[in-house]
Tab-separated table of C-alpha atoms in Angstrom:
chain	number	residue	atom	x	y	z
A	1	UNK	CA	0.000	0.000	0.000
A	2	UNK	CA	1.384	3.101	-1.239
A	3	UNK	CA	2.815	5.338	1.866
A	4	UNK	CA	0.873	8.487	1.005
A	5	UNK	CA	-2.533	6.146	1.760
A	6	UNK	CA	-1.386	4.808	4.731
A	7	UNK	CA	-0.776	7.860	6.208
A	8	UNK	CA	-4.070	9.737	5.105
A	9	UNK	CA	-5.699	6.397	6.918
A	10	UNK	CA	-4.113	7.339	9.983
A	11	UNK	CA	-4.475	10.705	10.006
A	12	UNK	CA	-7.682	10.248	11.958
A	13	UNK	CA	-6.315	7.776	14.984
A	14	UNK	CA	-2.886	10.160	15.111
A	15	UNK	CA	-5.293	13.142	15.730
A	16	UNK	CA	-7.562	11.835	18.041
A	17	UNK	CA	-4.490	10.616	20.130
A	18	UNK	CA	-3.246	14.037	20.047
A	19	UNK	CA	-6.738	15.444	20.966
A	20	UNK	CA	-6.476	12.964	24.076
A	21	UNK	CA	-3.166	13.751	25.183
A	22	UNK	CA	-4.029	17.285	24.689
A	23	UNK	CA	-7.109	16.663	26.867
A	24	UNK	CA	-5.184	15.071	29.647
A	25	UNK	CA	-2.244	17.119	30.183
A	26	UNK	CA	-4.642	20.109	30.677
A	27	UNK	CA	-6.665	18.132	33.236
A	28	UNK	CA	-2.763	16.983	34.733
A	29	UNK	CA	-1.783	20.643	35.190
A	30	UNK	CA	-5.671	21.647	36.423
A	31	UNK	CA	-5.419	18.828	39.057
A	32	UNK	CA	-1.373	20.401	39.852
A	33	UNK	CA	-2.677	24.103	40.474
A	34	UNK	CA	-5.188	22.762	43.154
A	35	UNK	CA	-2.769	20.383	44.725
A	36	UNK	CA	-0.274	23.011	44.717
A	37	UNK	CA	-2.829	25.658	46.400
A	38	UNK	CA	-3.680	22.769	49.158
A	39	UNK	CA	0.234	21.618	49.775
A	40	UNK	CA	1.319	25.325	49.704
A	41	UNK	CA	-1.044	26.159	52.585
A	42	UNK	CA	-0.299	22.727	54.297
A	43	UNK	CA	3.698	24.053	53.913
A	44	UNK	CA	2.684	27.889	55.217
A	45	UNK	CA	0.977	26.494	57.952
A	46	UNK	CA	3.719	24.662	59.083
A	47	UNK	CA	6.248	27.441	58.967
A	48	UNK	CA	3.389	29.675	61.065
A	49	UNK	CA	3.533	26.973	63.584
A	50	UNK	CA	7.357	26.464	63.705
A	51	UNK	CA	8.562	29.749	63.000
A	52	UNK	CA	12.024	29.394	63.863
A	53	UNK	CA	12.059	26.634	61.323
A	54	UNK	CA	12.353	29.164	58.655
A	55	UNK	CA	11.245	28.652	55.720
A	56	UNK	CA	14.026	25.984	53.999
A	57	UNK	CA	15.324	22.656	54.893
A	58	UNK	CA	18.391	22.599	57.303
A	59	UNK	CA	21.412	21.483	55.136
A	60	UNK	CA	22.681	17.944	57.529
A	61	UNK	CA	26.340	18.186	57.215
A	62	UNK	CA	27.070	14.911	58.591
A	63	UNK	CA	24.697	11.490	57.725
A	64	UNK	CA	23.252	9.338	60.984
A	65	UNK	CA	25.070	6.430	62.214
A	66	UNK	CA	22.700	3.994	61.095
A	67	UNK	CA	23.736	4.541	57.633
A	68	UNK	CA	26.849	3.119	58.255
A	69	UNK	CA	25.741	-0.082	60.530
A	70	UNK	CA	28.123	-2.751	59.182
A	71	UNK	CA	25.551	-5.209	59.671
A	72	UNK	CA	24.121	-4.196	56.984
A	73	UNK	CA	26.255	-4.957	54.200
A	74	UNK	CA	29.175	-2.706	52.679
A	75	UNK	CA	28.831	0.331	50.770
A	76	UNK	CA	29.788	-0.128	47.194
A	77	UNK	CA	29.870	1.859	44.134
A	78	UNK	CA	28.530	0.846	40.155
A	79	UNK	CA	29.438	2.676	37.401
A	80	UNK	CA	26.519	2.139	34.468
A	81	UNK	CA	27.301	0.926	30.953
A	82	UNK	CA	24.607	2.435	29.343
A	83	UNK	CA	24.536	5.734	31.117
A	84	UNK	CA	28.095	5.525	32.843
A	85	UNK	CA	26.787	7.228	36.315
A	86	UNK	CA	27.357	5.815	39.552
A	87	UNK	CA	24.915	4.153	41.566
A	88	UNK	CA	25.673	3.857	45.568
A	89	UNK	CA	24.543	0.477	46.487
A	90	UNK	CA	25.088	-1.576	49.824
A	91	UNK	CA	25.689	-5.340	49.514
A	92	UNK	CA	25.810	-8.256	51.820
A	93	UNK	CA	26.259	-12.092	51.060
A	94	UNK	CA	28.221	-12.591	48.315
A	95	UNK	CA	28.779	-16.155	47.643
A	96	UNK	CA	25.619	-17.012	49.556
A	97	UNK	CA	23.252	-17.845	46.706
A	98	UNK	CA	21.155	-15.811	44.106
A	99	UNK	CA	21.201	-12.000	43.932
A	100	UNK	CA	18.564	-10.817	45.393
A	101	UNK	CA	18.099	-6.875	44.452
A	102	UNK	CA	16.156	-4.575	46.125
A	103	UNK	CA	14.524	-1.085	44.620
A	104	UNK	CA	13.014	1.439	47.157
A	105	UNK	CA	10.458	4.242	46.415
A	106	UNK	CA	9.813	8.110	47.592
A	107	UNK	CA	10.949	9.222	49.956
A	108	UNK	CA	12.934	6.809	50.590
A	109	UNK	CA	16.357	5.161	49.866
A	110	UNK	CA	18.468	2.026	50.202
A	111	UNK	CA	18.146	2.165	53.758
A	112	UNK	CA	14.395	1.356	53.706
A	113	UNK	CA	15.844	-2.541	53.208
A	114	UNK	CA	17.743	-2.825	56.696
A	115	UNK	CA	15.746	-5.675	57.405
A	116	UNK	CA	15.394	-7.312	54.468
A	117	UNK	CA	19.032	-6.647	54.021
A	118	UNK	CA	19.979	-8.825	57.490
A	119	UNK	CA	17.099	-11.230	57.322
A	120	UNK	CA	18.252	-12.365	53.734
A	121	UNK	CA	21.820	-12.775	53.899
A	122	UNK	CA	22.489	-15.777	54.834
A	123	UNK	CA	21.347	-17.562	52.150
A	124	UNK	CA	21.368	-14.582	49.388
A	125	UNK	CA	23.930	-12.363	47.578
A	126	UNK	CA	21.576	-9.084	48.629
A	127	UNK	CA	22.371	-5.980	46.986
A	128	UNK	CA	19.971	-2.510	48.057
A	129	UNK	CA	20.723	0.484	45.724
A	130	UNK	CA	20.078	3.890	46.136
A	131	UNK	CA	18.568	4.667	42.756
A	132	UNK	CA	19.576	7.161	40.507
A	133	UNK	CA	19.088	10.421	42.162
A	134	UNK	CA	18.840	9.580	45.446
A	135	UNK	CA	21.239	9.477	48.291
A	136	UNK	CA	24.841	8.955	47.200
A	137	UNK	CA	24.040	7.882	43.911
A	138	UNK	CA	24.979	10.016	40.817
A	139	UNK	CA	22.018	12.747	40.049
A	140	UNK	CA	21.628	14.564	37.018
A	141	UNK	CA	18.839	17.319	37.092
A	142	UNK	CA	17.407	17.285	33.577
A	143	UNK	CA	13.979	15.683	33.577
A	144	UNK	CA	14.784	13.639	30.797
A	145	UNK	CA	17.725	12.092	32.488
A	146	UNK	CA	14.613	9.990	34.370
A	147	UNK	CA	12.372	8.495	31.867
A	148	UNK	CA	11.071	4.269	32.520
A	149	UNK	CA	13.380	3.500	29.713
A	150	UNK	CA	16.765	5.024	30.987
A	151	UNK	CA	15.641	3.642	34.625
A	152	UNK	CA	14.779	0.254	33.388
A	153	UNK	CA	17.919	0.305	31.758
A	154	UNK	CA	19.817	1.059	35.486
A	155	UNK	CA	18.465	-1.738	36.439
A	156	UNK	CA	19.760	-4.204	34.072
A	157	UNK	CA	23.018	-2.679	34.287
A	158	UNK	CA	23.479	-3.266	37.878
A	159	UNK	CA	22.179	-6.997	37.618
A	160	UNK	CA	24.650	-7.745	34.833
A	161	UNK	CA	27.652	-5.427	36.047
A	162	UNK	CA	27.279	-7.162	39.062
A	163	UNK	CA	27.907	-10.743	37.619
A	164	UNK	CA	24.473	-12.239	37.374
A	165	UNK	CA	22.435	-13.386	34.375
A	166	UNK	CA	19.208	-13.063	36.824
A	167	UNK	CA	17.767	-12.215	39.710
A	168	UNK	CA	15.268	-12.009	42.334
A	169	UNK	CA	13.810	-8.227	42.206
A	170	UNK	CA	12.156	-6.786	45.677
A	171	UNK	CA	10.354	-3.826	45.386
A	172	UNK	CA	8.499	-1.283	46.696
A	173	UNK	CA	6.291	1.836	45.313
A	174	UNK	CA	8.280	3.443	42.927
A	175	UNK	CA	11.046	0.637	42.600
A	176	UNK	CA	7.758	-1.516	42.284
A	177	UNK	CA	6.698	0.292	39.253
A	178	UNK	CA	10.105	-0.147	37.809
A	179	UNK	CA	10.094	-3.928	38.576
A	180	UNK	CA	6.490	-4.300	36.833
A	181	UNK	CA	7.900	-2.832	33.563
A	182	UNK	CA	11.211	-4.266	34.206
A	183	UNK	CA	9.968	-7.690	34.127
A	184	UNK	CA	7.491	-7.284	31.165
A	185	UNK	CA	10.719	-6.021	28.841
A	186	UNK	CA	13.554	-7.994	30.869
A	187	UNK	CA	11.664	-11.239	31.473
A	188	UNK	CA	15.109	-13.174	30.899
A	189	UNK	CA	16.873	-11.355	34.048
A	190	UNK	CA	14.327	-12.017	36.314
A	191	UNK	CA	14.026	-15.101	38.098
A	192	UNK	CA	11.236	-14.016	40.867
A	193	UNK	CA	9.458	-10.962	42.285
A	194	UNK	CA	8.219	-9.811	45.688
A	195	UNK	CA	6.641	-6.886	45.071
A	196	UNK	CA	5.022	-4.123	47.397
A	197	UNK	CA	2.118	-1.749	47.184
A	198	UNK	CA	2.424	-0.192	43.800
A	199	UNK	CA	0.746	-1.632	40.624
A	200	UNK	CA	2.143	-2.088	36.933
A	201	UNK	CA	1.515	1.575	35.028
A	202	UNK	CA	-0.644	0.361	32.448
A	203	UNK	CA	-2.995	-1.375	35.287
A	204	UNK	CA	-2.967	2.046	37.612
A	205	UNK	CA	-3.890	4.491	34.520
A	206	UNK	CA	-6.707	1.859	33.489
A	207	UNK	CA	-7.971	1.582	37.337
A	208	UNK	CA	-7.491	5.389	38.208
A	209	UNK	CA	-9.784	6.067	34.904
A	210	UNK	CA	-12.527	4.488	36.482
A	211	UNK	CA	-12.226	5.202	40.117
A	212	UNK	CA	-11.779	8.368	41.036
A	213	UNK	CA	-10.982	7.772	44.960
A	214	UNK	CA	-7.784	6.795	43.422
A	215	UNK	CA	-7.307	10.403	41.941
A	216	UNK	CA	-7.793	11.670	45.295
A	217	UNK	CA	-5.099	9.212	46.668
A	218	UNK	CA	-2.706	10.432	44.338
A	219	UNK	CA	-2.827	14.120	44.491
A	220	UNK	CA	0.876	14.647	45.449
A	221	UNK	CA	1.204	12.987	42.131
A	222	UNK	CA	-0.171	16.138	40.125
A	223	UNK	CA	1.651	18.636	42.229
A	224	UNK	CA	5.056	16.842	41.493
A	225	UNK	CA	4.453	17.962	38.012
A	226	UNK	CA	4.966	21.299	38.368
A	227	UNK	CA	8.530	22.506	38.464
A	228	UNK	CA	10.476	23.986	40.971
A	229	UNK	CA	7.872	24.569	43.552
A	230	UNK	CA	7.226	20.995	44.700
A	231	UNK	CA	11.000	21.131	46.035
A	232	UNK	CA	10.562	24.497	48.449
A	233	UNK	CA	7.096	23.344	49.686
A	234	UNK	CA	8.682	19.743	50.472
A	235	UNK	CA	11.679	21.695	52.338
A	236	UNK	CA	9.321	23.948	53.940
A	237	UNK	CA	9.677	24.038	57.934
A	238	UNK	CA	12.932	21.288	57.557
A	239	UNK	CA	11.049	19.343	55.524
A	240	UNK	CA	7.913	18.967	57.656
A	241	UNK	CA	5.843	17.497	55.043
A	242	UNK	CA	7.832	14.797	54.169
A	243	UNK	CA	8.458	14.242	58.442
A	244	UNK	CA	5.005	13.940	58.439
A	245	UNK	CA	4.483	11.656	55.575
A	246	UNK	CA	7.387	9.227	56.972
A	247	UNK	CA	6.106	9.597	60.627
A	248	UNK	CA	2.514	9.853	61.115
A	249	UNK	CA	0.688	8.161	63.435
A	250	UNK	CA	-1.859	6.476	60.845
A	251	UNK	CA	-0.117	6.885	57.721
A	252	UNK	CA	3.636	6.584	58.336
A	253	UNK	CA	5.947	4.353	59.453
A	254	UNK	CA	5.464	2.857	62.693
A	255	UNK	CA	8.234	3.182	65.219
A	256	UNK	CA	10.112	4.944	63.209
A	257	UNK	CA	13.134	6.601	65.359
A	258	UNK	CA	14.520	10.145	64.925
A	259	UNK	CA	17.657	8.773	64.249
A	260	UNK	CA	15.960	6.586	61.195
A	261	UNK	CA	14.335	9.693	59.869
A	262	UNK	CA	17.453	11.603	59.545
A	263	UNK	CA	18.471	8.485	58.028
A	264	UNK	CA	16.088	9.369	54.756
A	265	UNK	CA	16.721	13.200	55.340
A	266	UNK	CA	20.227	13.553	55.026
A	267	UNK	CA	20.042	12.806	50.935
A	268	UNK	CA	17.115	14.746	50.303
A	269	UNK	CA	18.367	17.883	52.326
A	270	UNK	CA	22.020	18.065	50.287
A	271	UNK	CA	21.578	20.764	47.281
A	272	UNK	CA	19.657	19.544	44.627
A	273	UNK	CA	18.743	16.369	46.774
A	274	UNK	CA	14.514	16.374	45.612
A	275	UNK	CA	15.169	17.463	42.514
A	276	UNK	CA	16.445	13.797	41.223
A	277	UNK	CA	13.369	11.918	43.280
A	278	UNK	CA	10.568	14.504	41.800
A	279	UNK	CA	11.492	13.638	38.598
A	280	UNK	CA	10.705	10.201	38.264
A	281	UNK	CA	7.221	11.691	39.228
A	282	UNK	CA	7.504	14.338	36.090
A	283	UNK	CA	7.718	11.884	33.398
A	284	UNK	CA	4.699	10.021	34.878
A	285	UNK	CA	2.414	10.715	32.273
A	286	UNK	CA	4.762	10.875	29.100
A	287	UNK	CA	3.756	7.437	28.215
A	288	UNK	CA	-0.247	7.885	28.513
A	289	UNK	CA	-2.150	6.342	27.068
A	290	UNK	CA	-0.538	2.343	27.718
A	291	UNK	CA	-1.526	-0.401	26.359
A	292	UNK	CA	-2.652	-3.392	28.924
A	293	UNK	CA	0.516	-5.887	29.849
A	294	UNK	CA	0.024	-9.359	30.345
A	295	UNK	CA	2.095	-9.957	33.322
A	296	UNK	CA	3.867	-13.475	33.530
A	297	UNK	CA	7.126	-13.617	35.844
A	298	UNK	CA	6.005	-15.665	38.971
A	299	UNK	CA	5.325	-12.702	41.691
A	300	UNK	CA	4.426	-12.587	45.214
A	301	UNK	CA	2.625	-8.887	45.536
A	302	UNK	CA	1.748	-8.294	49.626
A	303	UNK	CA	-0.739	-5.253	50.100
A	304	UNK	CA	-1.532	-3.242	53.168
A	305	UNK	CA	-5.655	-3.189	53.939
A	306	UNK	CA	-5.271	0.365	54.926
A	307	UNK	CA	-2.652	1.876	52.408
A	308	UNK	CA	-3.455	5.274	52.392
A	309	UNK	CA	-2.131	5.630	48.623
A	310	UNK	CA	-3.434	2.528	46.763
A	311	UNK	CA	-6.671	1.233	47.180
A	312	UNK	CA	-7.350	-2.608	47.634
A	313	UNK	CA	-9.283	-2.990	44.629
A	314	UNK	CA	-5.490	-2.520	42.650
A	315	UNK	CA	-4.843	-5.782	43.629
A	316	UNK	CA	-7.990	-7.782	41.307
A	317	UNK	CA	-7.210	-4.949	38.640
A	318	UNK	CA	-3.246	-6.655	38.828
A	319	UNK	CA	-4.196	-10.156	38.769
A	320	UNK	CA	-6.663	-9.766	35.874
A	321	UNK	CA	-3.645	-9.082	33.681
A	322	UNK	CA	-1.498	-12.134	35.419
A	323	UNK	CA	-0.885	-15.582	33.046
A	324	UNK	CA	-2.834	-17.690	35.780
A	325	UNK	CA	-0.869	-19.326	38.578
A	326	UNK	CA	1.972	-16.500	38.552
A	327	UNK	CA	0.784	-14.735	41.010
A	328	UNK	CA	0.700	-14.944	44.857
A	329	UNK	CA	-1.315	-12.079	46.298
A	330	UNK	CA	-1.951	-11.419	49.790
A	331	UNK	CA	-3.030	-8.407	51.687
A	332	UNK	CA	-2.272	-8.153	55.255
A	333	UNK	CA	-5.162	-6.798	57.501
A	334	UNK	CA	-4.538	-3.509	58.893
A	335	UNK	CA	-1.317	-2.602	57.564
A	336	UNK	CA	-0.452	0.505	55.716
A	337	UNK	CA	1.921	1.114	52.583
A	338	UNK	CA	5.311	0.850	54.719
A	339	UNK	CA	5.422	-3.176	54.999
A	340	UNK	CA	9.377	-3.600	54.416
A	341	UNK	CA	9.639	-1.439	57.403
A	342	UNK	CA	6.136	-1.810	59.253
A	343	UNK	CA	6.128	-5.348	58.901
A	344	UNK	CA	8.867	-6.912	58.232
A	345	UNK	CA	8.063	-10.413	60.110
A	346	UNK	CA	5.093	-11.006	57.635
A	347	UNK	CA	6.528	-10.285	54.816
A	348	UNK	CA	9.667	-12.199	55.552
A	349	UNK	CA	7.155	-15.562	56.517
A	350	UNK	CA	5.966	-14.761	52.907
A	351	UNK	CA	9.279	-14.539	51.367
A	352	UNK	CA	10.609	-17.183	52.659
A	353	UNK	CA	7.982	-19.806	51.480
A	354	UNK	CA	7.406	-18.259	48.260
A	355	UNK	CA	11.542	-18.884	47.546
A	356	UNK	CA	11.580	-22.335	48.739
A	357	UNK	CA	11.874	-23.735	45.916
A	358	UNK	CA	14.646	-22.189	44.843
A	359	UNK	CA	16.732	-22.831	48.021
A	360	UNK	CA	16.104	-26.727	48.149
């Protein structure tokens, strides 16, 4: 068929995707104003209340001792093929079996794996990064520098410049989003998943569309859009938003200790430190509209009943899309979206049997 009438037949599907994207990206930047009116007086009211807080994050010249707990595993450094940065990565193990790699969300950082890290040892090579733009790992500021394909594209670097073929991928919020779409495109470098609280991309767009509680869940996602501002409301009153979100009696982390907090603090309060971590949120809806995945690498997904962030009914809408007996979902009464850190028992118990196989 002649390439003149091909394109005249398309003309109509390319314009009503442009239409669409057109339609979204003004509803996107809508949705940002309001989230940044509410978040801006949430920020303003925290300065009023804190005054000698000022109105910037305190610089911490010197990181917490927990970051350096040697039971933990030793802090190593990866320089990228594809991108040649250096990821920061702690690693404990070696020699010990499979490598099991670990992927942490906002705002958050390798650290968020201490217990996994110590539980998982003994009978793993495990290996928790600090992904790019966070903590000591390299940063670039340009929002293109963190698109799914470049960070997709970390991630097989680190498996393979570490010496594997494969691996087990644990993951959590955003790191979970990168292990969905890592496994759909990478299928031959992952082995397992246990994945936590965050659905594939393709399966949150299609859900969100049709339940808009989910919207409401995600409104920090629309004000990360904007630029700039999202970084001085976040450092606001020494970053008393993202205390709060890390800390709060319902929707935080449970025992969480000062000395833990600073622990997740001390990257994002070095120059430039939320500028990296915002941006993964910035290219969120670059890719809209997807296309549904079928999802096939054998995954354990745990859910918390009362995630604050993701509603329960994610979990059908993920295993609708799963090639049937692939998938081990359970959702633990009660619990919020912190489980590597609020419950760490449980999801070891569920670990544990779910890998059996593997270790016998």
């Amino acid at each position: 068929m002649p390439e003149l009438v091909v394109t005249a037949l398309l003309a109509p599907s390319r314009l009503t995707l442009k239409l669409l994207r057109a339609f979204m990206w003004s509803l996107v930047f809508s949705a940002a104003l309001v989230a940044a009116a509410v978040y801006g007086c949430i920020a303003l009211t925290h300065v009023l209340c804190r005054p000698r807080r000022g109105c910037c994050g305190r610089p911490r010249r010197t990181p917490p001792a927990c970051l350096s707990d040697p039971t933990l595993g030793e802090h190593c450094f990866l320089t990228l093929r594809s991108s040649g940065l250096r990821l920061h990565y702690v690693s404990a193990g070696r020699g010990n079996g499979p490598l099991m790699l670990f992927l942490h969300g906002f705002p958050e950082n390798w650290f968020s794996w201490r217990y996994q890290l110590r539980e998982f040892q003994s009978r793993f090579h495990v290996v928790a990064v600090d992904l790019r733009g966070y903590g000591s790992s390299d940063a670039p500021r340009d929002v293109d520098c963190y698109t799914i394909d470049l960070l997709m594209a970390d991630i097989q670097d680190v498996i393979l410049g570490l010496g594997y073929s494969k691996c087990i991928l644990v993951a959590h919020d955003w790191g979970a989003l990168l292990a969905w779409n890592f496994s759909i495109y990478y299928p031959s470098l992952v082995e397992r998943m246990a994945v936590v609280s965050a659905a594939p991309m393709s399966v949150y767009q299609d859900y969100s569309l049709h339940h808009m509680g989910q919207f409401f869940r995600s409104n920090y996602m629309f004000l990360f859009q904007l630029p700039w501002l999202p970084e001085k409301l976040l450092s606001m009153s020494d970053f008393q938003i993202l205390k709060t979100t890390l800390t709060h009696h319902k929707r935080g982390i449970p025992h969480l200790t000062p000395n833990e907090l600073e622990a997740f603090l001390y990257g994002f309060s070095q120059p430039g430190g939320l500028t990296g971590p915002l941006n993964y949120y910035r290219n969120l809806f670059r890719t809209f509209p997807l296309e549904p995945q079928e999802l096939a690498t054998p995954t354990l997904l745990l859910w918390g009943e009362k995630d604050p962030y993701f509603e329960q009914g994610l979990v059908g809408a993920i295993s609708s899309r799963f090639v049937p007996g692939r998938l081990e979902a359970h959702i633990l009464p009660g619990v919020g979206h912190w489980i590597p850190q609020s419950n760490p028992k449980e999801m070891h118990q569920y670990m544990w049997a779910f890998l059996q196989d593997l270790l016998d």
